[in-house]
XYZ file of C-alpha atoms in Angstrom:
533
model
C 0.093 -0.031 0.070
C 1.794 3.069 -1.245
C 1.314 6.713 -1.651
C 3.625 8.730 -3.778
C 3.658 12.192 -5.357
C 3.562 10.496 -8.831
C 0.129 9.106 -7.898
C -1.438 12.397 -7.129
C -4.734 12.771 -8.932
C -7.116 15.658 -9.327
C -9.191 16.539 -6.206
C -11.959 13.988 -5.693
C -15.281 15.691 -5.080
C -17.925 13.741 -3.244
C -20.219 16.717 -3.644
C -19.852 20.475 -3.450
C -19.224 20.182 0.304
C -16.628 17.316 0.723
C -13.361 17.146 -1.197
C -10.452 14.813 -0.801
C -7.226 16.481 -1.572
C -4.901 13.600 -0.566
C -2.915 11.609 -3.159
C -4.187 8.215 -4.350
C -3.398 5.406 -1.913
C -3.459 1.778 -3.186
C -6.756 0.270 -2.188
C -8.321 3.477 -0.983
C -11.459 2.892 -3.192
C -12.947 0.622 -0.517
C -12.557 3.277 2.208
C -12.967 6.618 0.485
C -16.397 5.856 -0.808
C -18.795 8.630 -1.593
C -21.145 7.328 1.163
C -18.392 7.139 3.731
C -17.138 10.628 2.885
C -20.757 11.979 2.948
C -20.990 10.472 6.478
C -17.748 12.088 7.825
C -18.787 15.333 6.175
C -22.116 15.304 7.964
C -20.355 14.498 11.318
C -18.053 17.530 10.742
C -20.994 19.828 10.031
C -22.994 18.492 12.918
C -20.183 18.719 15.547
C -17.357 20.755 14.085
C -18.379 24.072 15.530
C -18.787 22.638 19.001
C -15.345 21.120 18.740
C -13.908 24.487 17.669
C -15.535 26.164 20.618
C -14.093 23.613 23.001
C -10.577 24.188 21.640
C -11.081 27.956 22.189
C -12.139 27.073 25.768
C -8.772 25.245 26.205
C -6.905 28.473 25.320
C -8.972 30.517 27.841
C -8.216 27.828 30.538
C -4.421 27.890 29.667
C -4.306 31.746 30.017
C -5.888 31.445 33.413
C -3.357 28.958 34.531
C -0.574 31.127 33.134
C -1.682 33.979 35.340
C -1.724 31.844 38.508
C -5.385 31.292 38.654
C -5.679 27.615 39.662
C -9.249 27.717 40.757
C -10.326 25.784 37.490
C -8.252 22.960 38.784
C -10.931 21.771 41.201
C -12.917 18.611 41.647
C -15.849 19.234 39.329
C -19.601 18.780 39.909
C -20.775 18.228 43.402
C -24.154 16.804 42.329
C -22.463 14.206 40.056
C -20.018 13.297 42.830
C -22.526 12.857 45.602
C -25.219 11.059 43.490
C -25.544 7.310 43.171
C -24.863 6.082 39.582
C -22.736 3.718 37.681
C -21.608 3.313 34.127
C -23.164 0.539 32.095
C -21.570 -2.942 32.762
C -18.736 -3.975 30.403
C -19.814 -6.221 27.484
C -18.818 -9.867 27.892
C -15.669 -9.482 25.702
C -14.446 -6.523 27.686
C -14.767 -7.921 31.176
C -11.182 -9.206 31.182
C -8.588 -6.822 29.786
C -5.585 -7.841 31.856
C -3.151 -7.232 29.124
C -3.541 -4.915 26.135
C -1.155 -4.223 23.313
C -0.988 -1.173 21.171
C 0.613 -0.138 17.880
C 0.163 1.823 14.658
C -2.903 0.885 12.618
C -0.996 1.668 9.380
C 1.416 -1.206 9.635
C -0.329 -4.306 8.242
C 2.260 -6.674 9.782
C 1.960 -5.085 13.244
C -1.812 -5.203 13.211
C -1.657 -8.946 12.481
C 1.098 -9.567 15.103
C -0.831 -7.535 17.743
C -4.095 -9.370 17.119
C -2.139 -12.708 17.310
C -0.056 -11.663 20.344
C -2.088 -13.384 23.069
C -3.074 -10.118 24.553
C -6.727 -9.701 25.596
C -7.200 -6.571 23.538
C -5.322 -4.663 20.891
C -5.614 -0.942 20.459
C -5.016 -0.033 16.868
C -3.669 3.386 16.937
C -3.982 6.345 14.528
C -2.753 8.722 17.116
C 0.534 8.860 19.068
C 2.250 5.847 17.547
C 1.412 6.639 13.968
C 2.583 9.708 12.027
C -0.488 11.245 10.286
C 0.638 11.024 6.649
C -2.279 10.569 4.335
C -0.983 7.148 3.432
C -0.750 6.047 7.054
C -4.201 7.271 7.863
C -5.833 5.575 4.859
C -3.798 2.440 5.173
C -4.838 2.201 8.857
C -8.510 2.203 7.876
C -7.843 -0.273 5.142
C -6.065 -2.582 7.624
C -8.914 -2.350 10.250
C -11.529 -2.911 7.641
C -9.777 -6.158 6.666
C -9.054 -7.194 10.157
C -12.714 -6.838 11.206
C -13.589 -9.228 8.308
C -10.615 -11.629 9.030
C -9.373 -10.994 5.578
C -6.087 -9.359 6.566
C -2.772 -10.930 5.620
C 0.817 -9.898 4.755
C 3.660 -11.631 3.021
C 7.319 -10.910 2.825
C 9.850 -12.965 0.808
C 10.331 -15.229 3.825
C 7.138 -15.272 5.775
C 3.447 -14.978 5.503
C 1.416 -13.314 8.214
C -2.330 -14.317 8.833
C -4.686 -14.229 11.798
C -4.888 -17.066 14.241
C -8.319 -18.525 15.174
C -8.263 -16.636 18.423
C -7.396 -12.981 18.340
C -7.301 -9.967 20.613
C -10.484 -7.859 20.973
C -9.996 -4.844 18.604
C -10.000 -1.244 19.935
C -9.303 1.805 17.700
C -7.840 5.186 18.805
C -8.672 8.135 16.566
C -6.572 11.316 16.593
C -7.175 13.960 19.286
C -9.525 16.931 19.156
C -6.744 19.479 18.395
C -5.627 17.893 15.115
C -7.068 18.793 11.638
C -7.154 16.478 8.745
C -5.938 18.789 5.870
C -6.404 16.195 3.140
C -10.267 16.354 3.521
C -12.016 19.582 3.185
C -15.582 20.173 4.341
C -17.063 23.451 3.163
C -13.606 24.428 1.930
C -11.925 23.877 5.413
C -9.806 21.056 6.837
C -12.132 18.725 8.811
C -11.443 17.493 12.359
C -9.044 14.522 12.395
C -10.948 12.991 15.221
C -14.248 12.995 13.323
C -12.587 11.745 10.180
C -10.898 8.758 11.987
C -13.958 7.832 14.032
C -16.382 8.328 11.173
C -14.554 6.199 8.687
C -14.014 3.312 11.270
C -17.664 3.572 12.380
C -19.135 3.791 8.909
C -17.326 0.765 7.559
C -17.150 -1.548 10.599
C -20.059 -0.848 13.051
C -22.553 -3.411 11.520
C -19.865 -5.916 10.722
C -18.698 -5.726 14.477
C -22.276 -6.057 15.685
C -22.843 -9.055 13.488
C -19.836 -10.706 15.066
C -21.307 -10.257 18.522
C -18.982 -7.509 19.595
C -19.059 -3.679 19.395
C -17.224 -0.581 18.302
C -14.563 -0.169 20.854
C -12.538 3.002 21.082
C -9.764 4.711 23.066
C -10.319 8.526 23.348
C -7.119 10.575 23.745
C -6.095 13.963 25.219
C -9.503 15.187 26.495
C -9.249 18.056 28.869
C -12.860 18.238 30.294
C -16.174 16.563 30.733
C -17.579 18.850 28.183
C -15.351 17.234 25.665
C -16.557 13.890 26.795
C -20.118 15.128 26.467
C -19.384 16.006 22.815
C -18.063 12.437 22.079
C -21.208 11.049 23.750
C -23.435 13.221 21.472
C -21.432 11.957 18.417
C -21.838 8.359 19.504
C -25.658 8.788 19.914
C -25.950 10.528 16.567
C -23.946 7.868 14.820
C -25.837 4.923 16.492
C -29.106 6.565 15.575
C -28.037 7.082 11.894
C -27.317 3.331 11.562
C -30.314 2.263 13.728
C -27.970 0.548 16.151
C -28.683 -0.037 19.869
C -27.589 2.688 22.314
C -24.167 1.632 23.833
C -22.899 -0.442 20.892
C -20.038 2.083 21.007
C -17.883 1.712 24.063
C -15.077 4.123 24.853
C -12.148 4.016 27.311
C -10.914 7.593 27.989
C -7.290 8.054 28.505
C -6.762 10.420 31.457
C -3.620 11.998 30.067
C -4.124 15.694 30.668
C -3.894 17.554 33.917
C -7.381 19.101 33.776
C -8.947 15.730 33.095
C -7.557 14.200 36.248
C -9.741 16.737 38.130
C -12.840 15.622 36.221
C -12.619 11.859 36.125
C -16.048 11.327 37.610
C -17.676 13.862 35.349
C -16.023 12.316 32.389
C -17.338 8.820 33.289
C -20.887 10.375 33.938
C -20.935 12.033 30.487
C -20.086 8.806 28.795
C -21.929 6.462 31.302
C -23.996 4.793 28.549
C -20.874 4.361 26.326
C -18.124 3.928 28.819
C -15.492 1.217 28.880
C -13.517 2.713 31.722
C -10.523 5.034 32.144
C -6.880 4.484 31.337
C -3.795 5.815 33.119
C -2.114 7.571 30.139
C 0.963 8.330 32.116
C 3.408 9.636 29.464
C 1.072 12.227 28.046
C 0.008 13.090 31.589
C 3.643 14.004 32.478
C 3.702 16.161 29.335
C 0.434 17.822 30.166
C 1.619 18.639 33.668
C 4.572 20.440 32.166
C 2.471 22.205 29.531
C -0.336 23.363 31.715
C 1.962 24.612 34.462
C 4.633 25.853 32.038
C 4.509 29.422 33.193
C 5.500 28.714 36.791
C 9.055 27.963 37.932
C 7.870 26.098 41.002
C 6.654 23.226 38.802
C 9.908 22.491 37.059
C 10.391 18.731 36.959
C 13.682 16.721 37.325
C 15.178 14.385 34.797
C 12.501 12.353 32.839
C 14.250 9.117 33.981
C 13.622 9.960 37.617
C 9.833 10.312 37.100
C 8.276 7.187 38.786
C 4.713 6.207 39.295
C 5.224 5.903 43.081
C 6.118 9.571 43.790
C 5.170 13.191 43.202
C 1.987 13.893 41.381
C 1.905 10.536 39.657
C 1.118 8.295 42.637
C -2.004 10.146 43.702
C -3.147 10.361 40.054
C -2.992 6.572 39.729
C -4.770 6.039 43.117
C -7.510 8.496 42.119
C -8.134 6.810 38.823
C -8.689 3.305 40.323
C -10.827 4.703 43.156
C -12.970 6.763 40.733
C -13.425 3.870 38.288
C -14.293 1.203 40.665
C -16.710 3.417 42.768
C -18.649 3.924 39.388
C -18.361 0.290 38.134
C -15.861 1.144 35.443
C -12.688 -0.720 34.531
C -9.279 1.071 35.445
C -6.652 0.354 32.922
C -2.945 0.842 33.891
C -0.033 2.491 32.038
C 2.150 1.519 29.179
C 5.125 -0.702 29.676
C 7.334 0.987 27.047
C 10.193 -1.498 27.092
C 11.401 -2.870 23.699
C 13.352 -6.040 23.040
C 17.005 -5.943 22.468
C 19.737 -8.069 20.885
C 21.440 -8.008 24.241
C 19.862 -10.776 26.435
C 20.994 -8.976 29.657
C 18.822 -6.001 28.647
C 15.944 -8.298 27.867
C 16.157 -9.912 31.307
C 16.164 -6.444 32.895
C 13.280 -5.294 30.812
C 11.206 -8.395 31.775
C 11.819 -7.827 35.404
C 10.810 -4.120 35.057
C 7.543 -5.013 33.253
C 6.677 -7.645 35.869
C 7.482 -5.249 38.766
C 5.219 -2.563 37.147
C 2.461 -5.063 36.697
C 2.726 -6.145 40.289
C 2.576 -2.476 41.389
C -0.584 -1.925 39.293
C -2.250 -5.028 40.585
C -1.555 -3.794 44.079
C -3.262 -0.542 43.313
C -6.352 -2.264 41.990
C -5.874 -1.765 38.257
C -7.702 -4.174 35.968
C -4.996 -4.482 33.305
C -2.036 -2.791 31.621
C -0.621 -1.947 28.215
C 2.463 -3.201 26.427
C 4.013 -1.901 23.278
C 5.559 -5.183 22.055
C 4.340 -8.717 21.895
C 7.463 -9.888 23.775
C 6.128 -8.562 27.003
C 2.501 -9.999 26.733
C 3.553 -13.141 28.633
C 5.229 -11.115 31.464
C 2.135 -9.099 32.134
C -0.223 -11.992 31.822
C 1.889 -14.142 34.221
C 1.834 -11.427 36.976
C -1.877 -10.530 36.506
C -2.860 -14.223 36.479
C -1.088 -14.686 39.715
C -2.455 -11.476 41.386
C -5.920 -11.251 39.754
C -7.544 -14.607 39.460
C -10.848 -13.155 38.440
C -11.536 -11.148 35.175
C -11.021 -7.816 36.870
C -10.757 -6.084 40.234
C -13.933 -4.023 40.332
C -14.558 -5.253 43.930
C -11.388 -3.338 44.949
C -13.018 -0.007 45.915
C -9.890 1.831 47.228
C -11.926 3.602 50.021
C -8.519 4.564 51.530
C -7.930 7.057 48.709
C -8.350 10.710 49.553
C -6.583 12.813 46.978
C -6.379 16.629 47.149
C -5.596 19.200 44.399
C -2.235 19.771 46.121
C -1.410 15.999 45.793
C -2.068 16.231 41.943
C 0.340 19.211 41.784
C 3.093 17.827 43.868
C 6.569 18.140 42.259
C 8.519 14.876 42.615
C 12.009 14.927 44.153
C 15.041 14.579 41.811
C 17.841 16.495 40.077
C 18.356 17.856 36.598
C 21.552 16.503 35.079
C 23.697 17.126 32.052
C 22.774 13.566 30.966
C 19.167 14.421 31.238
C 19.512 17.476 28.981
C 21.552 15.467 26.371
C 19.053 12.562 26.493
C 15.999 14.783 26.013
C 17.555 16.586 23.063
C 18.607 13.360 21.413
C 15.286 11.698 21.780
C 13.452 14.737 20.639
C 15.369 15.214 17.504
C 15.495 11.513 16.719
C 11.779 11.028 17.089
C 10.969 14.112 15.140
C 13.206 12.915 12.309
C 11.365 9.552 12.307
C 7.920 11.225 12.412
C 8.759 13.460 9.478
C 9.468 10.275 7.511
C 6.060 8.926 8.527
C 7.195 6.605 11.390
C 5.335 7.195 14.514
C 7.079 4.931 17.023
C 10.696 4.185 17.268
C 12.896 2.237 19.634
C 15.581 4.494 21.376
C 17.623 3.199 24.274
C 15.573 -0.034 24.489
C 12.365 1.972 25.080
C 9.519 2.514 22.619
C 9.230 6.223 21.956
C 6.016 7.670 20.533
C 4.708 11.233 20.362
C 3.800 11.273 24.053
C 7.345 10.382 25.256
C 8.956 12.762 22.754
C 6.635 15.553 23.918
C 8.001 15.059 27.480
C 11.595 15.390 26.117
C 11.041 18.681 24.215
C 8.697 20.024 26.959
C 11.304 19.558 29.612
C 13.954 21.239 27.541
C 11.679 24.155 27.030
C 10.738 24.264 30.771
C 14.388 24.141 31.893
C 15.597 26.854 29.485
C 12.566 29.020 30.215
C 13.118 28.917 34.008
C 16.812 29.423 33.933
C 18.203 25.969 34.726
C 21.962 26.662 34.482
C 22.934 23.700 32.406
C 20.061 24.451 29.962
C 20.716 28.078 29.311
C 20.256 29.318 25.770
C 24.030 29.094 25.154
C 24.433 25.698 26.866
C 21.422 24.291 25.039
C 22.774 25.445 21.746
C 25.884 23.548 22.416
C 24.125 20.423 23.435
C 22.045 20.468 20.179
C 25.237 20.780 18.187
C 26.843 17.896 20.097
C 23.811 15.762 19.584
C 23.609 16.400 15.838
C 27.317 15.590 15.518
C 26.784 12.258 17.333
C 23.764 11.516 15.163
C 25.741 11.868 12.044
C 27.378 8.556 12.808
C 23.981 6.723 12.550
C 23.212 4.576 9.448
C 19.923 6.393 9.228
C 21.687 9.861 8.635
C 22.016 9.325 4.983
C 18.730 10.160 3.342
C 17.213 11.126 6.744
C 15.583 14.365 7.716
C 17.781 15.240 10.741
C 18.368 18.750 9.664
C 14.693 19.625 9.326
C 14.080 17.828 12.673
C 16.831 19.964 14.282
C 15.209 23.099 12.833
C 11.748 22.320 14.182
C 13.197 21.118 17.615
C 15.056 24.429 17.939
C 12.002 26.510 17.111
C 9.933 24.664 19.770
C 12.543 24.782 22.624
C 13.623 28.350 21.938
C 10.118 29.731 21.459
C 9.007 32.288 24.016
C 5.527 30.771 24.284
C 5.210 27.086 24.966
C 4.202 25.290 21.599
C 1.160 23.314 22.397
C 1.830 20.147 20.448
C 4.824 18.810 18.589
C 2.463 17.078 16.075
C 0.814 20.379 15.326
C 4.039 22.196 14.785
C 5.311 19.590 12.352
C 2.044 18.519 10.635
C 2.377 20.720 7.662
C 5.544 18.871 6.647
C 3.422 15.770 6.200
C 0.639 17.283 4.137
C 0.527 16.444 0.450
C -2.314 17.816 -1.660
C -3.602 17.338 -5.059
């Protein structure tokens, strides 16, 4: 499945309202049908203005935080919190989610391997682990269309990949509210990437999934408020009604990966209570959001990324609160990502396995109902520990009534130092990830860890924060020297020839030397991926 500048065709008009400006992708005729494009166009017309207003509210909220007004970081709606209610019970195939695997939807081989991995669930990703080139987005939809119908396969010169009889339950993660899809215009303007991704997946697969006895299962990223959750719920209701499907056939797990959302967990569950599949501890993006939302204030400067552990600072109460909130309301609480990646060094693999098992044991002890891995190699490790510590399908009976989290707890700065190695590591990871992303690769292994957009965001955000708040070893002059040193070291990589390192350095410099904190790396670099007819 390829997409090249040589295959660019004239703009494809669905009608006067919806136009596809992306290049031809092999096989896209079964996805970019006139009917499907009309559906996503209607979605955008129905809900696009509300989405834009919500994004404007994010800007207002950020300005308040920048001026030191933290009153908005409070624990939500008293009526909702003191009322008796629960989310709808999990469908049968989502009762046990002890190990979930994630990876980019655009890679046909990875989709097959993930579904075959032995994990309970697979989250096919069009967000943080997939760079949003037009080819990647369309290929992701093609792969999931085929996977739902069990007609997906892939062959190299040496091996053929096909689905086993028993596969993981399929989830899909669309892109976040902040991202546009510039290859599809509705009324002459780029449409919402979230609505395009969801709309295409739902249009093509909802009935097929229902016919198989399952449902449309989603992960929803980067929400900042219950109002945004209410918007998703309205979209789900509208879509179910358009197809005449039962209420709740769509189930969504919300990633609690922004600081404001941590203060509105109950309200988010309430908004989605007829469509909820629980909450997830999206810890990497959560660290990034903490830096971003509190970026104006030097008292929230964080230590080296490598020292940020889930048992300290603002992260421990965040995890406790998520479990307590979910189980109080009958929702599953999903743990964080084990980002370890296999190595050719067996000692590294042994160490990685021990870390994954220790993290799994910690999360079982907190009451989580499952956790994520980024590679099939670690599915057995998580499963082994959860089988030992969680004999039932989940831990909904663990109510965590001992948890009493305050706003101060969720803002607590963890202890730790800022080191020269930490500065170098962040610069190196930031530039290397950006370079890969600009080539259309959304997840890369660096230093035996799987880096995606979330972890790369931490790296560049920390550099900005340290420079902005006058950390000595990250002054403008010192940072310039570190970037030069990193670039010199990267020249020794095989990937240098033909790579996009110079462009990655340029974008990285613009982001870390900017006076105002750049909101998202993926927004800042997106136009470099846009190819139009």
